[in-house]
Amino acid sequence: MSAPELHQMGVAELAAAIRHKKTSSVEAAQHLLARAKQHADLGAYLAFNEDLTLAQAKAADARVAAGEHGPLLGVPLAHKDIFVTQGFPTTAGSKMLEGYQSPFDATVVNQLAQAGSVTLGKLNCDEFAMGSGNDNSAYAPVHNPWDTARVPGGSSGGSAAAVAARLVPAATGTDTGGSIRQPASFTGITGIKPTYGRCSRYGMVAFASSLDQAGPMARSAVDCATLLTAMAGPDIDRDSTSLDHPAEDYTRLLGQSREGASAAQPLKGLRIGLPKEFFGAGCAPDVLAAVRAALSEYEKLGATLVDISLPRTELSIPVYYIIAPAEASSNLSRFDGVKFGHRAAKYDDLTDMYKKSRSEGFGPEAQRRIMIGTYVLSHGYYDAYYLKAQQIRRLIAQDFQQAFNLCDVIAGPVAPTVAWKIGEKSDDPVANYLADIYTLSTSLAGLPGMSVPAGFGAANMPVGLQLVGNYFKEGELLQTAHAFQQATDWHLKTPEGY
Amino acid sequence: MSLTLSDIGRIANLARLELSDPQSERMLSQLNGFFDIVEQMNAIDTTGVEPLAHPTAVIDHVSLRLRPDVASEPDNREANQKSAPAVERGLFLVPKVIE
Amino acid sequence: MSDKKQASLLVQGYEVVIGFETHAQLATQSKIFSRAPTAFGAEPNTQACAVDLALPGTLPVMNRGAVEHAIRLGLALGSHIAEQSVFARKNYFYPDLPKGYQISQFEIPVVQGGEVSFFLGDEKKTVHLVRAHLEEDAGKSLHEEFHGMSGIDLNRAGTPLLEIVTEPDMRSSAEAVAYAKELHKTVTWIGICDGNMQEGSFRCDANVSVRKPGAPLGTRREIKNLNSFKFMQQAIDYEVRWQIEQIEDGHAIQQATVLFDPDTGETRAMRTKEDAADYRYFPDPDLPPLVIARDWVEQVKANMPELPRQMAERLVQTYGLPEYDATTVTQSPAMAAYFETAAKASGQPKMASNWIMGEVSRRLNNEEKDIAKVPVSADTLAALLKRIADGTVSNNAAKQVMDALWAGEGKDVDAVIEAKGLKQMNDSGALEKIIDEVMAANAPMVEQFRAGKDKAFNALVGLVMKASKGKANPQQANDLLKQKLQ
């Protein structure tokens, strides 16, 4: 097998090649490790452990030799540095955890490993998953392979860049307010955030507990479905918010037609709701154009477009940016220099040690969110901010339920613009927050959401189409995306030079 | 709802963060900018609305799972303390705690 | 309470108002939110797993045993057990608090209301509870120094606690201690707490304030971590006197947390924890609400041992015991069982309770023994009581028999009586002879009695008992002497 072809393969192809002994897991891992080094300037990776990677690959090859089958067996993957891993340090993109060695693996990592995947390394991300440009990493920023002067999106920027640049066939990401969907949109790859509680949060460095979810990022809906099947499932023993919903095979719905549909019109009967709030003046015309063109394709595939309204879309910004920082401010209190993490070299006393260690360890965005969170929970402000936000949150979730009476899937842009230039938005945190408008409400409601490559916009940068489903409808979302990907080829486009 | 520098100082202290004067000024203007957006929430009438603490509670009754009372975690001290800043005789060392 | 009684409790004219917060460590195998063991005394940080250490990515999972213990307490105290209660984060920074927050319960606790009744002297008291909630314990900071640093052991972090909060119902340090003892009895009786105060299983914080009768509540100070009944009373008494002195000197009482120093006998304010009041409570997003179905409560109820209060009431009904006695012998399941066995076997319930509260308890206390280690079985005691009842031995002689039995000099009551020659003289003829001799030898005393000095009678009885070497039946001696003196 000639080397250049290995990184061109997605998960399904690579798994098949390994199974049919056209290549081996070791060969694939070595090839991708070399490629990662070759493109180190993208800033996608934070850590490697070559010995461990190759040991895992050897073990996978042994399983193949023993006659074992599996859609992920021997397939190299990489993990967002929010997932703790034994053998690879975990930093969560922060100086606070520089060199931290976790004594256990995240459940999601474990499940993927049991399915036979091989870990190539840890991927860069915004610090503690806070950010939309991966320019909040304490380590180098990540570059978008479509235009290295631009951000790949965040917070799963490293995962998106690595998959888009074909350094890895798929990666894990996390999404709290859009952190899988938005970088997938910015880098022209496919990503899905499942229903809240679908994947275990055990081993995910916590940012906002009622919003965080793990999900796959890959170059097709098929590959996402394969990964999600291994990642999802109840974690009764370790995560009290993990839903007791049986594991599903998400690949089963792919390629199957809906009831009453035909091969030519696989999405006949599918009602796609278009929230008018997502298609207004706030969205850049180039993005809207690409999204509308993609929606026409959906119509050709048999879907019906329906106008709907999600009236509290704009409110999702203050609501999210109250709830997430509040939870984060508490989750980040464990970083105190006592048991693990950064401790200042010089301090006068205990209180000084706390203050110096935390101020040195946390970057500006993390500190900002800790301040917001601490304030909104503090005495006298809880009712007006946190409680109020959680009440509006319920109204937002109810709006979605109303909308799902009129449609099966909701669609629209992922972000109001294509990826911006690195450094363009750093000074104005509030402007950054406003750009999350289309993804936040999905997270607040805990619904599953996807980004599917849908075309290109300004500066020839990728544009993603967002698909949102009702609770536990990940399978249907993937089916819908897959039908689109069989009729179009946006998801097959690769940035030049990669 | 405008914050003041003294609010910044109080919150930073609660959060065990140390901000220099220029940092505090910057933080103040950023937070005030942020809270301008937050004011939008006041326009919404939420009387009688239950807060949504667990997202899927909208469709399903979510309740706490209970595990059997069994002690099954073994002593893993060495691995657990691998990244500790200061350890002696198995204890985490910190600046003296004064009551 | 009568005005007179109320007035008698005043200290320098001030009314004392006390409320208690008690932290009872629950006797579960594993911690409240992790599967690490809870056994006392392990090497530092060998029972602190990843969840207890708050390692990144860890999450809490609730221990069913801890909830069941809470239900038991609620049932024992007649509380309302919430069908739905919520866990909240109490946020503050301290080295023994690994997450930088404690998982506790704030607005909606699992146990609401309830009461604890007990005797103070012969007066029945009832202290009302506000609530009891589940929470996790913190780790420990060792006093030993490591080159100017403190050592933190997180073995205790995550141990389940029930925090039991009373209304400010108590009006004296004695009442407070009696309450604490009764609560201690209850939690150990129903098996939810081992009650080992030296190991920190049962820790009390006393909220103390003073006021002039009829005035609004004074500012309270909280005495933390009282883990001995003896020190509890001392500490509260000192604090009360200190507060009164402050007020009399014209100083207002500042709310503060204080510690009791057993060496000096004084309370002193702790270093004020800045922003102590701002814990930024919010419902823990990692834990959905705790739901307790009615049938679980019924199930626990069906499996509960008979509670001390219920048992005491039964003893009053069945054996006609005074409430005070019934309460005292039901101080532990072992003592109650001991009583019932002795009462049934001897047919002398009141005598049995007298002996248990008196002779048996006294000896156990002297030797710092628990009733479980009592050297004289309930059946043996019953046999002795029978011999008192049938007049074979006097009460006093019986005490000597008890001495012998206790020391292991024999197991058979009759044998010991025989061996020690303690059989009571029941022969009235011999007794009359002794009485005549005593009266003859003490003519002046006889005259005094006949002249109206009643005290002389007791002295004469004493002399008769002495002359009989304690063998005379006191009642008989009494009656006969009375007759002869007429």
Coordinates of N, CA, C and O in Angstrom, one line a residue, chain A residues 100-101 103 195-196 210 236 238-240 242-244 315 318 321-322 337-341 343 347 349-350 352-356 358-359 367-368 370-372 374-376 381 384-385 387-395 397 401 429-430 444-446 471, chain B residues 1 3 7-8 10-19 27 30-31 33-35 37-42 44-59 63-65 73 76 79-86 92-97:
Chain A
Y100 N 0.5 17.2 33.6 CA -0.4 16.4 34.5 C -0.5 15.0 34.0 O -0.9 14.8 32.8
Q101 N -0.3 14.0 34.9 CA -0.5 12.6 34.5 C -1.7 12.0 35.2 O -1.6 11.8 36.4
P103 N -4.1 9.2 36.6 CA -4.0 7.8 36.9 C -5.1 6.9 36.2 O -5.1 5.7 36.4
T195 N -27.1 14.0 22.4 CA -28.0 14.4 23.5 C -27.2 14.5 24.7 O -26.3 13.6 25.0
Y196 N -27.4 15.5 25.6 CA -26.7 15.6 26.9 C -26.9 14.3 27.7 O -28.1 13.8 27.8
S210 N -23.6 20.9 33.2 CA -24.9 20.6 32.7 C -24.9 20.8 31.2 O -26.0 20.7 30.5
I236 N -23.1 4.0 34.3 CA -23.9 4.0 35.5 C -22.9 4.1 36.7 O -23.2 4.7 37.7
R238 N -20.0 5.5 37.1 CA -19.1 6.7 37.3 C -19.7 8.1 37.0 O -19.1 9.0 37.4
D239 N -20.8 8.1 36.3 CA -21.4 9.4 35.9 C -22.9 9.5 36.2 O -23.6 8.8 35.5
S240 N -23.2 10.2 37.2 CA -24.7 10.3 37.6 C -25.5 11.0 36.6 O -26.8 10.9 36.7
S242 N -25.1 10.5 33.3 CA -25.1 9.7 32.1 C -26.5 9.0 32.0 O -27.0 8.5 33.0
L243 N -27.1 9.1 30.9 CA -28.5 8.6 30.7 C -28.5 7.1 30.6 O -27.7 6.5 29.9
D244 N -29.5 6.5 31.3 CA -29.6 5.0 31.3 C -30.4 4.6 30.1 O -31.5 4.1 30.1
L315 N -31.6 35.4 23.5 CA -31.5 35.3 24.9 C -30.5 34.2 25.3 O -30.0 34.1 26.4
P318 N -27.0 35.6 26.9 CA -26.8 35.8 28.3 C -27.1 34.6 29.2 O -26.4 34.4 30.1
Y321 N -24.0 32.3 29.0 CA -22.9 32.9 29.6 C -23.0 33.3 31.0 O -22.2 34.0 31.6
I322 N -24.2 33.0 31.6 CA -24.3 33.0 33.0 C -24.1 31.6 33.6 O -23.4 31.4 34.5
G337 N -3.4 24.2 43.6 CA -2.0 23.9 43.8 C -1.7 23.0 45.0 O -0.6 22.9 45.4
V338 N -2.8 22.3 45.5 CA -2.6 21.5 46.7 C -2.3 20.0 46.3 O -1.3 19.4 46.7
K339 N -3.2 19.4 45.5 CA -3.1 18.0 45.2 C -2.4 17.7 43.8 O -1.9 16.6 43.6
F340 N -2.6 18.6 42.9 CA -2.0 18.4 41.5 C -2.0 19.8 40.9 O -2.5 20.8 41.4
G341 N -1.5 19.9 39.7 CA -1.5 21.2 38.9 C -0.5 22.1 39.4 O 0.3 21.9 40.3
R343 N 1.6 24.9 41.1 CA 1.8 25.7 42.3 C 2.8 26.7 42.1 O 3.9 26.4 41.6
Y347 N 5.4 32.3 47.5 CA 4.1 32.8 48.1 C 4.4 33.1 49.6 O 5.3 32.5 50.2
D349 N 1.8 33.0 52.2 CA 1.1 32.1 53.0 C 0.1 31.3 52.2 O 0.1 31.4 51.0
L350 N -0.8 30.6 52.9 CA -1.8 29.8 52.2 C -2.6 30.5 51.1 O -2.7 30.2 50.0
D352 N -2.1 33.4 49.8 CA -1.2 33.9 48.7 C -0.9 32.8 47.8 O -0.8 33.0 46.5
M353 N -0.7 31.5 48.3 CA -0.4 30.4 47.4 C -1.5 30.2 46.5 O -1.3 29.9 45.3
Y354 N -2.7 30.2 47.0 CA -3.9 30.0 46.2 C -3.9 31.0 45.0 O -4.1 30.7 43.9
K355 N -3.8 32.3 45.5 CA -4.0 33.4 44.5 C -2.9 33.4 43.4 O -3.2 33.5 42.2
K356 N -1.7 33.2 43.8 CA -0.6 33.2 42.9 C -0.7 32.0 41.9 O -0.5 32.1 40.7
R358 N -3.2 30.1 41.1 CA -4.4 30.2 40.2 C -4.2 31.3 39.1 O -4.5 31.2 38.0
S359 N -3.7 32.5 39.6 CA -3.5 33.6 38.6 C -2.4 33.3 37.6 O -2.5 33.7 36.4
Q367 N -9.9 33.1 33.5 CA -10.0 34.0 34.7 C -11.3 34.8 34.5 O -12.0 35.0 35.5
R368 N -11.6 35.3 33.3 CA -12.7 36.1 33.1 C -14.0 35.3 33.4 O -14.9 35.8 34.1
I370 N -14.3 32.7 35.3 CA -14.3 32.4 36.8 C -14.9 33.6 37.5 O -15.7 33.5 38.4
M371 N -14.5 34.8 37.0 CA -15.0 36.0 37.7 C -16.5 36.2 37.5 O -17.2 36.5 38.4
I372 N -16.9 36.0 36.2 CA -18.3 36.1 35.9 C -19.1 35.1 36.8 O -20.1 35.4 37.4
T374 N -18.3 33.5 39.5 CA -18.3 33.8 41.0 C -19.3 34.9 41.3 O -20.0 34.8 42.3
Y375 N -19.3 35.9 40.4 CA -20.2 37.0 40.7 C -21.6 36.6 40.6 O -22.4 37.0 41.5
V376 N -22.0 35.9 39.6 CA -23.5 35.6 39.4 C -24.0 34.6 40.5 O -25.2 34.5 40.7
Y381 N -27.0 38.0 44.3 CA -27.1 38.1 42.8 C -27.6 36.8 42.3 O -28.0 36.7 41.1
A384 N -31.2 36.9 40.6 CA -31.3 37.8 39.4 C -30.6 37.2 38.3 O -31.0 37.4 37.1
Y385 N -29.5 36.5 38.5 CA -28.7 36.0 37.4 C -28.9 34.5 37.2 O -29.5 34.0 36.2
L387 N -30.5 31.9 38.8 CA -31.8 31.4 38.8 C -32.6 31.8 37.6 O -33.3 31.0 37.0
K388 N -32.6 33.1 37.3 CA -33.3 33.6 36.2 C -32.8 32.9 34.9 O -33.7 32.5 34.1
A389 N -31.6 32.8 34.7 CA -31.0 32.1 33.5 C -31.5 30.7 33.4 O -31.9 30.2 32.3
Q390 N -31.6 29.9 34.5 CA -32.0 28.6 34.5 C -33.5 28.5 34.2 O -34.0 27.5 33.6
Q391 N -34.3 29.5 34.6 CA -35.7 29.6 34.2 C -35.9 29.8 32.7 O -36.7 29.1 32.1
I392 N -35.1 30.8 32.2 CA -35.2 31.0 30.8 C -34.8 29.8 30.0 O -35.3 29.5 28.9
R393 N -33.8 29.1 30.5 CA -33.3 27.9 29.9 C -34.4 26.9 29.6 O -34.5 26.3 28.6
R394 N -35.3 26.8 30.6 CA -36.5 25.9 30.5 C -37.4 26.4 29.3 O -37.9 25.6 28.5
L395 N -37.6 27.7 29.3 CA -38.4 28.3 28.2 C -37.8 28.0 26.9 O -38.5 27.7 25.9
A397 N -35.8 25.5 26.1 CA -36.0 24.0 25.8 C -37.5 23.8 25.4 O -37.7 23.0 24.5
Q401 N -39.3 22.1 21.8 CA -40.4 21.1 21.8 C -41.5 21.5 21.0 O -42.1 20.7 20.2
P429 N -14.0 40.1 24.2 CA -14.6 38.8 24.5 C -16.1 38.8 24.2 O -16.6 37.7 23.8
V430 N -16.7 39.9 24.5 CA -18.2 39.9 24.3 C -18.5 39.6 22.8 O -19.5 38.9 22.5
L444 N -28.1 24.4 25.6 CA -28.9 24.7 26.8 C -30.0 23.7 26.9 O -30.4 23.3 28.0
A445 N -30.6 23.3 25.8 CA -31.7 22.3 25.8 C -31.2 20.9 25.9 O -32.0 20.0 26.2
G446 N -30.0 20.7 25.7 CA -29.4 19.3 25.8 C -29.7 18.5 24.6 O -29.6 17.2 24.6
Y471 N -34.4 14.9 21.4 CA -33.6 14.0 22.2 C -33.5 12.6 21.7 O -34.5 12.1 21.2
Chain B
M1 N -27.0 47.7 35.9 CA -26.2 47.0 36.9 C -24.7 47.2 36.7 O -24.1 46.4 35.9
L3 N -20.7 47.3 37.7 CA -19.8 46.9 38.8 C -18.8 48.0 39.0 O -18.6 48.9 38.2
D7 N -16.0 45.8 43.6 CA -16.6 44.5 43.3 C -15.6 43.6 42.7 O -15.5 42.4 43.1
I8 N -14.8 44.1 41.8 CA -13.8 43.3 41.2 C -12.8 42.7 42.2 O -12.5 41.5 42.2
R10 N -13.5 42.2 45.4 CA -14.2 41.3 46.3 C -14.3 39.9 45.6 O -14.1 38.9 46.1
I11 N -14.7 40.0 44.3 CA -14.9 38.7 43.5 C -13.6 38.0 43.3 O -13.5 36.8 43.5
A12 N -12.6 38.7 43.0 CA -11.3 38.1 42.8 C -10.8 37.4 44.1 O -10.3 36.3 44.0
N13 N -11.1 38.0 45.2 CA -10.7 37.4 46.5 C -11.5 36.1 46.7 O -10.9 35.1 47.1
L14 N -12.8 36.2 46.4 CA -13.7 35.0 46.6 C -13.2 33.9 45.7 O -13.2 32.7 46.1
A15 N -12.7 34.2 44.5 CA -12.2 33.2 43.6 C -10.8 32.9 43.7 O -10.2 32.1 42.9
R16 N -10.1 33.5 44.7 CA -8.7 33.3 44.9 C -7.9 33.6 43.6 O -7.0 32.8 43.2
L17 N -8.2 34.7 43.0 CA -7.4 35.2 41.9 C -6.8 36.5 42.3 O -7.3 37.2 43.1
E18 N -5.6 36.8 41.7 CA -4.9 38.0 42.0 C -4.8 38.9 40.8 O -4.2 38.4 39.8
L19 N -5.4 40.0 40.7 CA -5.4 40.8 39.5 C -4.6 42.1 39.8 O -4.8 42.7 40.8
M27 N -10.6 44.0 33.5 CA -11.6 43.1 33.9 C -12.9 43.8 34.1 O -14.0 43.4 33.7
Q30 N -14.6 44.8 30.8 CA -15.1 43.6 30.1 C -16.3 43.1 30.8 O -17.3 42.8 30.1
L31 N -16.3 43.0 32.1 CA -17.5 42.5 32.8 C -18.7 43.4 32.7 O -19.8 43.0 32.5
G33 N -19.3 45.3 30.2 CA -19.7 45.1 28.8 C -20.6 43.9 28.8 O -21.7 43.8 28.1
F34 N -20.1 42.8 29.4 CA -20.9 41.6 29.4 C -22.2 41.8 30.1 O -23.3 41.3 29.6
F35 N -22.3 42.4 31.2 CA -23.5 42.5 32.0 C -24.5 43.4 31.3 O -25.7 43.4 31.6
I37 N -25.3 42.9 28.2 CA -26.2 42.0 27.4 C -27.1 41.3 28.4 O -28.2 40.9 28.0
V38 N -26.6 41.0 29.6 CA -27.3 40.2 30.5 C -28.7 40.9 30.9 O -29.6 40.2 31.2
E39 N -28.7 42.2 30.8 CA -29.9 43.0 31.2 C -31.1 42.5 30.4 O -32.2 42.6 30.9
Q40 N -30.9 42.0 29.2 CA -32.0 41.5 28.4 C -32.9 40.5 29.1 O -34.1 40.4 28.8
M41 N -32.3 39.8 30.0 CA -33.0 38.7 30.7 C -34.2 39.3 31.5 O -35.2 38.7 31.8
N42 N -34.0 40.6 32.0 CA -35.0 41.2 32.9 C -36.4 41.3 32.2 O -37.4 41.3 32.8
I44 N -37.9 39.3 30.5 CA -38.7 38.1 30.4 C -39.4 37.8 31.7 O -38.8 37.7 32.7
D45 N -40.7 37.5 31.5 CA -41.5 37.1 32.7 C -41.3 35.6 33.0 O -41.7 34.8 32.2
T46 N -40.7 35.3 34.1 CA -40.4 33.9 34.4 C -41.2 33.4 35.7 O -40.8 32.4 36.3
T47 N -42.2 34.1 36.0 CA -43.0 33.7 37.2 C -43.5 32.3 37.1 O -44.1 32.0 36.0
G48 N -43.3 31.5 38.1 CA -43.8 30.1 38.1 C -43.0 29.2 37.2 O -43.4 28.0 37.1
V49 N -41.9 29.6 36.6 CA -41.2 28.7 35.7 C -40.1 28.0 36.6 O -39.3 28.6 37.2
E50 N -40.1 26.7 36.5 CA -39.1 25.9 37.2 C -37.7 26.0 36.6 O -37.7 25.8 35.3
P51 N -36.7 26.3 37.3 CA -35.4 26.3 36.7 C -35.0 24.9 36.1 O -35.5 23.9 36.6
L52 N -34.3 24.9 35.0 CA -33.9 23.7 34.3 C -32.5 23.3 34.6 O -31.6 23.8 34.0
A53 N -32.3 22.5 35.7 CA -30.9 22.2 36.1 C -30.4 21.1 35.3 O -29.2 21.0 35.1
H54 N -31.2 20.1 34.9 CA -30.7 19.0 34.1 C -31.5 18.9 32.8 O -32.7 18.7 32.8
P55 N -30.8 19.2 31.7 CA -31.5 19.5 30.4 C -32.6 18.5 30.0 O -33.6 18.9 29.6
T56 N -32.3 17.2 30.2 CA -33.3 16.2 29.7 C -34.5 16.1 30.6 O -35.5 15.4 30.2
A57 N -34.5 16.8 31.7 CA -35.6 16.8 32.6 C -36.9 17.4 31.9 O -38.0 17.2 32.4
V58 N -36.7 18.0 30.8 CA -37.8 18.6 30.0 C -38.7 17.5 29.5 O -39.9 17.6 29.4
I59 N -38.1 16.3 29.2 CA -39.0 15.2 28.6 C -39.0 14.0 29.5 O -39.9 13.2 29.4
S63 N -33.8 11.3 37.9 CA -33.6 11.2 39.4 C -32.2 10.6 39.6 O -31.6 9.9 38.8
L64 N -31.7 10.8 40.8 CA -30.4 10.3 41.2 C -30.3 8.8 41.3 O -31.1 8.2 42.0
R65 N -29.3 8.3 40.6 CA -29.1 6.8 40.7 C -28.3 6.6 42.0 O -27.4 7.3 42.3
E73 N -12.7 0.6 45.9 CA -11.5 1.3 45.4 C -10.3 0.9 46.2 O -10.2 1.1 47.4
N76 N -4.5 3.5 45.8 CA -3.8 3.9 44.6 C -2.9 5.1 44.8 O -2.7 5.9 43.9
A79 N 0.1 6.4 42.4 CA -0.4 7.0 41.0 C -1.2 8.3 41.2 O -1.0 9.2 40.5
N80 N -2.0 8.3 42.3 CA -2.8 9.5 42.5 C -2.0 10.7 42.8 O -2.4 11.8 42.6
Q81 N -0.8 10.5 43.5 CA 0.0 11.6 43.9 C 1.1 11.9 43.0 O 2.0 12.8 43.2
K82 N 1.1 11.3 41.8 CA 2.2 11.5 40.8 C 2.4 12.9 40.4 O 3.5 13.4 40.2
S83 N 1.3 13.7 40.3 CA 1.4 15.0 39.9 C 1.3 16.0 41.0 O 1.0 17.2 40.8
A84 N 1.5 15.6 42.3 CA 1.3 16.5 43.4 C 2.5 17.4 43.5 O 3.6 17.0 43.4
P85 N 2.3 18.7 43.8 CA 3.4 19.6 43.9 C 4.3 19.4 45.1 O 5.5 19.6 45.0
A86 N 3.7 18.9 46.2 CA 4.6 18.7 47.4 C 4.0 17.6 48.3 O 2.8 17.7 48.8
F92 N -0.2 15.5 51.6 CA 0.0 16.7 50.7 C 0.5 17.9 51.6 O -0.2 18.2 52.6
L93 N 1.6 18.5 51.2 CA 2.1 19.6 52.1 C 1.6 20.9 51.5 O 1.6 21.2 50.3
V94 N 1.1 21.8 52.5 CA 0.7 23.1 52.1 C 1.2 24.1 53.1 O 1.6 23.7 54.2
P95 N 1.2 25.4 52.8 CA 1.6 26.4 53.8 C 0.8 26.2 55.0 O -0.4 25.8 55.0
K96 N 1.4 26.5 56.2 CA 0.7 26.2 57.5 C -0.7 26.7 57.5 O -1.0 27.8 57.2
V97 N -1.6 25.8 58.0 CA -3.0 26.1 58.1 C -3.3 26.7 59.5 O -3.1 26.0 60.5

